[in-house]
Coordinates of C-alpha atoms in Angstrom, one line a residue:
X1 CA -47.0 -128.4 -55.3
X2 CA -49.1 -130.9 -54.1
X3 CA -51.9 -132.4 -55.9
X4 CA -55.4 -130.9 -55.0
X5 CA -58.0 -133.2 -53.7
X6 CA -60.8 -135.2 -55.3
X7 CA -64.3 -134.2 -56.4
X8 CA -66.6 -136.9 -54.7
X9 CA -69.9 -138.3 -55.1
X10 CA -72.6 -137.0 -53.2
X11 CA -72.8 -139.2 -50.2
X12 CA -76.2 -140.3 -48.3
X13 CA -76.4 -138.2 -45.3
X14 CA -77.8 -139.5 -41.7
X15 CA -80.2 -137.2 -40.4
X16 CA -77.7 -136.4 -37.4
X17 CA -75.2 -135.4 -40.0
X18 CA -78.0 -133.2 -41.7
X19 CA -78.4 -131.4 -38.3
X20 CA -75.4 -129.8 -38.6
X21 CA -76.0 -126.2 -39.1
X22 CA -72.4 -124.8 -40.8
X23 CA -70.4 -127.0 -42.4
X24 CA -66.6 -125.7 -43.6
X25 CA -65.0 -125.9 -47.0
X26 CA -62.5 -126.3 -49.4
X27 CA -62.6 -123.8 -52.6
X28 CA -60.2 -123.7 -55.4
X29 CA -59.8 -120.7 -57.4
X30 CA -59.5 -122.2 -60.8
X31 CA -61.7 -125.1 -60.9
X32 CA -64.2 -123.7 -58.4
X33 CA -64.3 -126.7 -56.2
X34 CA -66.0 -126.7 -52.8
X35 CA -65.5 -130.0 -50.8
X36 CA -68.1 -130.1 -47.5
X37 CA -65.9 -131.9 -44.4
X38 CA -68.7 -134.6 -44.4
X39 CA -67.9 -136.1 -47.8
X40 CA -64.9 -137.9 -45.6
X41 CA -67.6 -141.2 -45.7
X42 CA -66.9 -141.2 -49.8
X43 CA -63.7 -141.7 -49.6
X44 CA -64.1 -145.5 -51.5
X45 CA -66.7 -144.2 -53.9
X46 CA -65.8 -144.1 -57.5
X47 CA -65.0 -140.1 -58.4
X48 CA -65.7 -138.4 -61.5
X49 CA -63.2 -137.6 -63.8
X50 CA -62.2 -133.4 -63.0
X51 CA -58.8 -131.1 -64.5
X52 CA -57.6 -128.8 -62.1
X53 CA -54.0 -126.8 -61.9
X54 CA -54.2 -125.2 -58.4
X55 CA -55.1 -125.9 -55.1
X56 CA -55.6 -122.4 -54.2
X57 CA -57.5 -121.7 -51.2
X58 CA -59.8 -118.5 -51.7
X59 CA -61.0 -117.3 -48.1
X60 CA -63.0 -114.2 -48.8
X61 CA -63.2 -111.6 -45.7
X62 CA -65.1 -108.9 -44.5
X63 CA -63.3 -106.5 -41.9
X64 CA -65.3 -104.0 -40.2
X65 CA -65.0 -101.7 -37.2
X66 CA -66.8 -101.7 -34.1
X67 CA -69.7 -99.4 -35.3
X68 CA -70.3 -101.9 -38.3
X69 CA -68.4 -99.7 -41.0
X70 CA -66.4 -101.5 -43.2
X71 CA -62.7 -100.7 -43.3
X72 CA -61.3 -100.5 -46.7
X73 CA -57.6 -99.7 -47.6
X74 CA -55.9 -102.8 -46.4
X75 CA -53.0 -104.3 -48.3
X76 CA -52.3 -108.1 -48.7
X77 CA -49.5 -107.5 -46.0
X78 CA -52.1 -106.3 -43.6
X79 CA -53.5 -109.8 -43.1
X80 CA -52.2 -112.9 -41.8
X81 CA -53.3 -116.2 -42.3
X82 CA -52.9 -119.3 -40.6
X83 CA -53.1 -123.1 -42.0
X84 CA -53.1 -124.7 -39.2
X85 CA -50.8 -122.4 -37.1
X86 CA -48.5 -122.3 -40.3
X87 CA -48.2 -118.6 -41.7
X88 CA -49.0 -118.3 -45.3
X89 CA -48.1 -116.1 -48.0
X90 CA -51.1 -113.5 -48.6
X91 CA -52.5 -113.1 -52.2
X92 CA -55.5 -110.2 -52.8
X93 CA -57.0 -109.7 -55.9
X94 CA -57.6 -106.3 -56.1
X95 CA -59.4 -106.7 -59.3
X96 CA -62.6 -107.4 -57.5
X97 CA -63.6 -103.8 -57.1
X98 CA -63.8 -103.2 -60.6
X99 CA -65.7 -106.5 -61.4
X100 CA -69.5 -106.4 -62.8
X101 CA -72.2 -107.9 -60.7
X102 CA -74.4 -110.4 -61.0
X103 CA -77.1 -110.5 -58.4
X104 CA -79.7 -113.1 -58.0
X105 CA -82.4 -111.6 -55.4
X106 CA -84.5 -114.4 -54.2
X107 CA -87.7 -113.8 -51.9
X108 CA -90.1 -116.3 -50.1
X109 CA -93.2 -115.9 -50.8
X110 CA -94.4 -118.8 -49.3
X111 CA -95.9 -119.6 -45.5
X112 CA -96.4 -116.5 -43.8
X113 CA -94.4 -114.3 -45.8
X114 CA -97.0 -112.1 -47.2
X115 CA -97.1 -110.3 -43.7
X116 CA -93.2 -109.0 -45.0
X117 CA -94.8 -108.0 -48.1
X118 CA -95.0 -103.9 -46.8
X119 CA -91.9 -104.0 -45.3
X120 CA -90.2 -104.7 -48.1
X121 CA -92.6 -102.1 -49.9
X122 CA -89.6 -99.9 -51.3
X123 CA -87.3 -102.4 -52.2
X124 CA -87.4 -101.9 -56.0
X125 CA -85.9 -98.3 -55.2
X126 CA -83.5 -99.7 -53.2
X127 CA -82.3 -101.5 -56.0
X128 CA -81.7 -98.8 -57.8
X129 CA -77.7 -98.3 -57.1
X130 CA -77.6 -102.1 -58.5
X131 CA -78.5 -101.4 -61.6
X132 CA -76.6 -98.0 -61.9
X133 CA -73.5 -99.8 -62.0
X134 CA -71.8 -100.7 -65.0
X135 CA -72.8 -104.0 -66.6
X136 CA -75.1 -104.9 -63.9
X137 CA -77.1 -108.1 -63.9
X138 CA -80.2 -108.9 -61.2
X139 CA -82.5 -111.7 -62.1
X140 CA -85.3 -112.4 -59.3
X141 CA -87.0 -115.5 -58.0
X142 CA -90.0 -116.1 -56.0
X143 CA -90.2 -119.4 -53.9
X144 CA -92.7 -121.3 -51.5
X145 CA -92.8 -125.1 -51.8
X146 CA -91.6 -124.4 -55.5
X147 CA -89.1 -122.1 -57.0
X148 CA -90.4 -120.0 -59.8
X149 CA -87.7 -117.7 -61.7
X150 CA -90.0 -114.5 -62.5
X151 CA -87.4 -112.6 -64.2
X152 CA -83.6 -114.1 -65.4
X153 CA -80.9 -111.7 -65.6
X154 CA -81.3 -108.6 -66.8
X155 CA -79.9 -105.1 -67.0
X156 CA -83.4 -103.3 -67.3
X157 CA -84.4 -102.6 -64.0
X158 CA -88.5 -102.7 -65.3
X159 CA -89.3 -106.0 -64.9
X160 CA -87.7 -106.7 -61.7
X161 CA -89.8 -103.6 -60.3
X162 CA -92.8 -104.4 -62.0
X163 CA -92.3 -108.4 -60.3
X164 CA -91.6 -106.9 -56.8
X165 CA -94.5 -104.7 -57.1
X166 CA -96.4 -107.3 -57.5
X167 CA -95.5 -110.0 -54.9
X168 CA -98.5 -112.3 -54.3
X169 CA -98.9 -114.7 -51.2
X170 CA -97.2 -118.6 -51.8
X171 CA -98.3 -121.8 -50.3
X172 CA -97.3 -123.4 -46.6
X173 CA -93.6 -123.9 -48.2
X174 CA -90.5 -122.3 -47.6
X175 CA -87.9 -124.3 -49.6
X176 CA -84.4 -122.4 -48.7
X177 CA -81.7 -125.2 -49.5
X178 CA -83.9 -125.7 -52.9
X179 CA -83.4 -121.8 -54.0
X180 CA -80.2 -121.8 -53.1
X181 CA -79.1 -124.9 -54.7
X182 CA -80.9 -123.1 -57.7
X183 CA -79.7 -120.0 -58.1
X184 CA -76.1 -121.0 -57.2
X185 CA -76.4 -123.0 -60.5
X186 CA -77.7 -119.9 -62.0
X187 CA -75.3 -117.5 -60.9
X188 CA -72.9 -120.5 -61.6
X189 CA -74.0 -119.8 -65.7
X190 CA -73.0 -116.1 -65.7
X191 CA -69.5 -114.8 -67.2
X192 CA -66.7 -115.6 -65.2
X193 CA -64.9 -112.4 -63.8
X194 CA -68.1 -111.1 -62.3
X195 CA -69.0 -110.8 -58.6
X196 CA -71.7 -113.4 -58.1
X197 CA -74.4 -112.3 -55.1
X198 CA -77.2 -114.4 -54.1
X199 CA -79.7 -111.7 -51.8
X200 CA -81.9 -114.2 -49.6
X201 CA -85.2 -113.1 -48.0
X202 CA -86.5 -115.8 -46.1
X203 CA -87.9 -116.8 -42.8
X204 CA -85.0 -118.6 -40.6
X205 CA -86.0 -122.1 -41.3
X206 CA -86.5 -124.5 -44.2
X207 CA -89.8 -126.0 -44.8
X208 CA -90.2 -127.9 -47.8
X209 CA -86.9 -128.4 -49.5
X210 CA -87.0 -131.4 -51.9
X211 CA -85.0 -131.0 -54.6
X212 CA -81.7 -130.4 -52.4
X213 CA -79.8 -130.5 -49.8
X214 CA -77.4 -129.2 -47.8
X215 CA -74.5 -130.7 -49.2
X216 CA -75.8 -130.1 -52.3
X217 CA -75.9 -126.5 -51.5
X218 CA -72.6 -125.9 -50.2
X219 CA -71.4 -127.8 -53.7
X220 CA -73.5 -125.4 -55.6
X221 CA -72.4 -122.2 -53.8
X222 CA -69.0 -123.1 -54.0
X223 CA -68.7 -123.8 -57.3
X224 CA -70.3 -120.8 -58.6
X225 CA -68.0 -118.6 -56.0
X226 CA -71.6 -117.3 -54.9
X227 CA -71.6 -115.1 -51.5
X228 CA -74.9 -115.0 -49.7
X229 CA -76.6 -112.3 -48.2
X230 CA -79.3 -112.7 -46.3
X231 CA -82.2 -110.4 -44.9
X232 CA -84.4 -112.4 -42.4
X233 CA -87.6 -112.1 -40.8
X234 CA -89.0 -114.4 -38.0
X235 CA -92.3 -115.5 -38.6
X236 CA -92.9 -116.1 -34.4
X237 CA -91.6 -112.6 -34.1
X238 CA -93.1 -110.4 -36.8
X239 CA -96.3 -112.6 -35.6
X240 CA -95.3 -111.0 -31.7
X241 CA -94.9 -107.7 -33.4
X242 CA -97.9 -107.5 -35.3
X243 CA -99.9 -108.6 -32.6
X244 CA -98.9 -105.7 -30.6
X245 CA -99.5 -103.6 -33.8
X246 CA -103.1 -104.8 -33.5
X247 CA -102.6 -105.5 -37.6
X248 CA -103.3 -109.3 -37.2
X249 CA -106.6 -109.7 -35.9
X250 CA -107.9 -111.6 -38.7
X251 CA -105.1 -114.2 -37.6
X252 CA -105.4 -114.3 -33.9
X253 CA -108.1 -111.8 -33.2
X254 CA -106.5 -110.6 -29.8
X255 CA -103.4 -111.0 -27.8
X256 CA -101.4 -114.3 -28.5
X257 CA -99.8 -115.1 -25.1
X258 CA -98.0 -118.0 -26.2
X259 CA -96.2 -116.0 -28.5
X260 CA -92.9 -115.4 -26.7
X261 CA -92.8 -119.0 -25.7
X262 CA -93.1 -120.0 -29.2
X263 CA -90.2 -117.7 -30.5
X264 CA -87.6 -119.1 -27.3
X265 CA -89.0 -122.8 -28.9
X266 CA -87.9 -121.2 -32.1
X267 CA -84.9 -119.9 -31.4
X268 CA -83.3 -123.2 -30.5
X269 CA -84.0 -125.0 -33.5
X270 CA -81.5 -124.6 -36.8
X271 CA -81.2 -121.5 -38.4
X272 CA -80.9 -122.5 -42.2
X273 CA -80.6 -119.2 -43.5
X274 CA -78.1 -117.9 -41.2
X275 CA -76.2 -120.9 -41.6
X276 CA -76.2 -120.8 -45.5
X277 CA -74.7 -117.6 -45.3
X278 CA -72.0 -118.6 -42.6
X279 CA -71.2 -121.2 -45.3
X280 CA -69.9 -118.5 -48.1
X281 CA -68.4 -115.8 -45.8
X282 CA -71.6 -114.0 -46.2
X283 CA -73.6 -111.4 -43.7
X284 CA -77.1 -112.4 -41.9
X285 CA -79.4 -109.9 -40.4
X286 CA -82.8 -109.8 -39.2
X287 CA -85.8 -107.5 -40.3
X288 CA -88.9 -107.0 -37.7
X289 CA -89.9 -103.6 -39.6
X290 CA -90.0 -101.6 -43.1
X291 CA -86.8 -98.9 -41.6
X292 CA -85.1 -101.9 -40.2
X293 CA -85.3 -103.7 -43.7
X294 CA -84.3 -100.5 -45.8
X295 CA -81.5 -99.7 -43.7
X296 CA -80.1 -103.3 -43.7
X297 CA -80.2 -103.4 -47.4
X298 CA -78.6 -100.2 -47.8
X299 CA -76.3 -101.6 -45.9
X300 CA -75.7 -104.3 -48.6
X301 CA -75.6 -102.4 -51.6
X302 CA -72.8 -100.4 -50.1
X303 CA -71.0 -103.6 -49.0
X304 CA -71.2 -105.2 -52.0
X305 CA -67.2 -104.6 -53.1
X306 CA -66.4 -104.8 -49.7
X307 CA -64.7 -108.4 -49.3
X308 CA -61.2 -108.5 -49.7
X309 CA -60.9 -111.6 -51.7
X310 CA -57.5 -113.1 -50.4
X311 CA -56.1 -116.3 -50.9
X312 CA -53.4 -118.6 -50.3
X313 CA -51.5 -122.3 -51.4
X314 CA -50.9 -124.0 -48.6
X315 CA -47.6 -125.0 -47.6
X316 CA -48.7 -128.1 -45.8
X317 CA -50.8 -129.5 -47.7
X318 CA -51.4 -132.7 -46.0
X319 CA -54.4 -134.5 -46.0
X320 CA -57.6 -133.9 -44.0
X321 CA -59.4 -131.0 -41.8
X322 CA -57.1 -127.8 -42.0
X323 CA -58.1 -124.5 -40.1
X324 CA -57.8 -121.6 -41.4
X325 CA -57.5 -118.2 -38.9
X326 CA -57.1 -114.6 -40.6
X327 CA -56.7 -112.0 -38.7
X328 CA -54.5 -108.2 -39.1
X329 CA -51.0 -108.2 -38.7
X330 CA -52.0 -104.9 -36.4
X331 CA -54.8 -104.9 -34.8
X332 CA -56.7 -101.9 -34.5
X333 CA -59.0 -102.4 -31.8
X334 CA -62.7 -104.1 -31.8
X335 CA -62.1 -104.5 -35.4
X336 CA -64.0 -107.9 -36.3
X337 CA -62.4 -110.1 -39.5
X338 CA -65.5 -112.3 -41.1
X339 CA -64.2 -115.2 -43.2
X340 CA -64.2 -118.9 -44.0
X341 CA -62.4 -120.6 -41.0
X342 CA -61.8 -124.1 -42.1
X343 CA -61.0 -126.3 -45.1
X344 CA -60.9 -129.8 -46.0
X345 CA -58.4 -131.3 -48.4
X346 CA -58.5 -135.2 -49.3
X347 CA -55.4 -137.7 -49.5
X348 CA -54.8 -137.9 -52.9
X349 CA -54.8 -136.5 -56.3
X350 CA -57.4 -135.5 -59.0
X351 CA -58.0 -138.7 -61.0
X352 CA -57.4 -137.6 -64.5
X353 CA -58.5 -139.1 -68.1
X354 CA -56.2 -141.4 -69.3

């Protein structure tokens, strides 16, 4: 088998290179290793001394049908997946179902997100099938400019409740890559064997982040294995909404005709929460209302054993950008397969202690 690739220094990014909005990656099972493709500039930097045994590729997928229900029954010889056009032989852990979870639930606060505040009004019932499940752990963060940890993990649903109850408007930041990076590292301290979950509730775009960035977000999700669910709101288009509501007139105190314009302005610029959870296989949707929000996460408790957690060790494992398709060896009609798609794996070895 061949050796698996380095561990690199982080690398000073261009601010093109930071405009990318999804970058692939390489994970390995045992050491937890996520390599971004735009660590190829590192190549001649000195790398820190790392053990690994495998270079198992984990690709965790989602397969629904085309009402959104998840289908669930599938066999590791119901997938296929490709290395670059090369079949490889499917491993599933079926283990996964059985696996505690530990959830960090992270809300914005920050900016205009106290205008969410009543739609996400019943949340702490929502949470509810969480913490009926066995050995459950939930820990919940509040962030603006600044991320504040209001309650680590926990099995006692109280103070989580009493915190969400309680929500209390931020400043002008909303500092995604920061509480991502953060409570990868957290999730990155629980137990292994234990579904790690990172439930986002941001606006779309960053604003503020200074403690990380985005490769050191895709480090710190793919070390801890963290999956990322995100529940959105637009700030231009709850701002529309409410308008029309008539429950903003101490913002705008009428009709804001620009409105529409300034959500087709938003619209083109980078999504950073939809692209954080393209980056870990995870799920995005957007909330404009209190149903919309209870039925999306709803949604995410039931899907939270849903990923088939397959993996593979490559044949080929040559150097460089490798692509990875998975797909069912039957196809059953407008039945969508979410997972990684791409890997990168670097020339040589791990550089061991001597």
């Amino acid at each position: 088998m061949a050796a698996a690739p380095r561990c690199f220094a982080k690398p000073i990014l261009s601010a093109a290179v930071k405009s990318i909005a999804v970058f692939p990656a390489i994970m390995f099972a045992r050491s937890g290793l996520l390599i971004p493709l735009w660590l190829l500039a590192t190549f001649a930097q000195q790398v820190p001394t790392l053990r690994t045994q495998s270079n198992v590729v984990i690709v965790p997928t989602l397969v629904r049908s085309a009402d959104g229900s998840v289908l669930y029954g599938l066999k590791a010889e119901d997938f296929v997946i490709e290395d670059d056009a090369v079949p490889e032989t499917v491993h599933l852990d079926e283990a996964v179902e059985t696996e505690p979870i530990s959830i960090v639930i992270a809300i914005q606060t920050g900016r205009r997100a106290q205008r969410e505040f009543p739609r996400m009004r019943g949340l702490h019932a929502l949470l509810n099938p969480i913490f009926d499940q066995a050995d459950a752990r939930v820990a919940l963060i509040e962030f603006d400019k600044h991320i504040n940890l209001v309650s680590d993990f926990t099995s006692n649903p109280a103070p989580i409740n009493a915190a969400i109850e309680e929500l209390r408007p931020g400043d002008s930041g909303a500092a995604i890559l920061d509480v991502v990076s953060y409570s990868a590292k957290l999730l990155n301290k629980e137990a292994d064997g234990r579904r790690k979950l990172l439930l986002l509730v941001p606006e779309t775009r960053d604003h503020g982040s200074h403690l990380a960035t985005i490769d050191d977000v895709v480090t710190a999700v793919g070390i801890s294995n963290t999956i990322v669910h995100v529940l959105a709101f637009s700030p231009s288009l709850s701002q529309f909404l409410d308008t029309e509501r008539g429950s903003n007139s101490d913002e705008w105190g009428g009709v804001d005709l620009l409105a529409p314009l300034v959500m087709a302005r938003h619209a083109m610029k980078k999504n950073t929460a939809k692209a954080v959870a393209r980056l870990t296989g995870g799920e995005y949707d957007v909330f404009a209302s209190r149903n919309a929000f209870e039925e999306q996460m709803i949604d995410f408790t039931n899907r939270m054993h849903s990923r088939y957690m397959l993996s593979f060790e490559p044949r080929r494992p040559h150097p460089g950008l490798h692509r990875i398709r998975v797909r069912l060896k039957d196809p059953r009609g407008n039945v969508s397969v979410i997972s990684r798609a791409t890997y990168w794996a670097a020339e040589d070895g791990i550089q061991r202690e001597q």
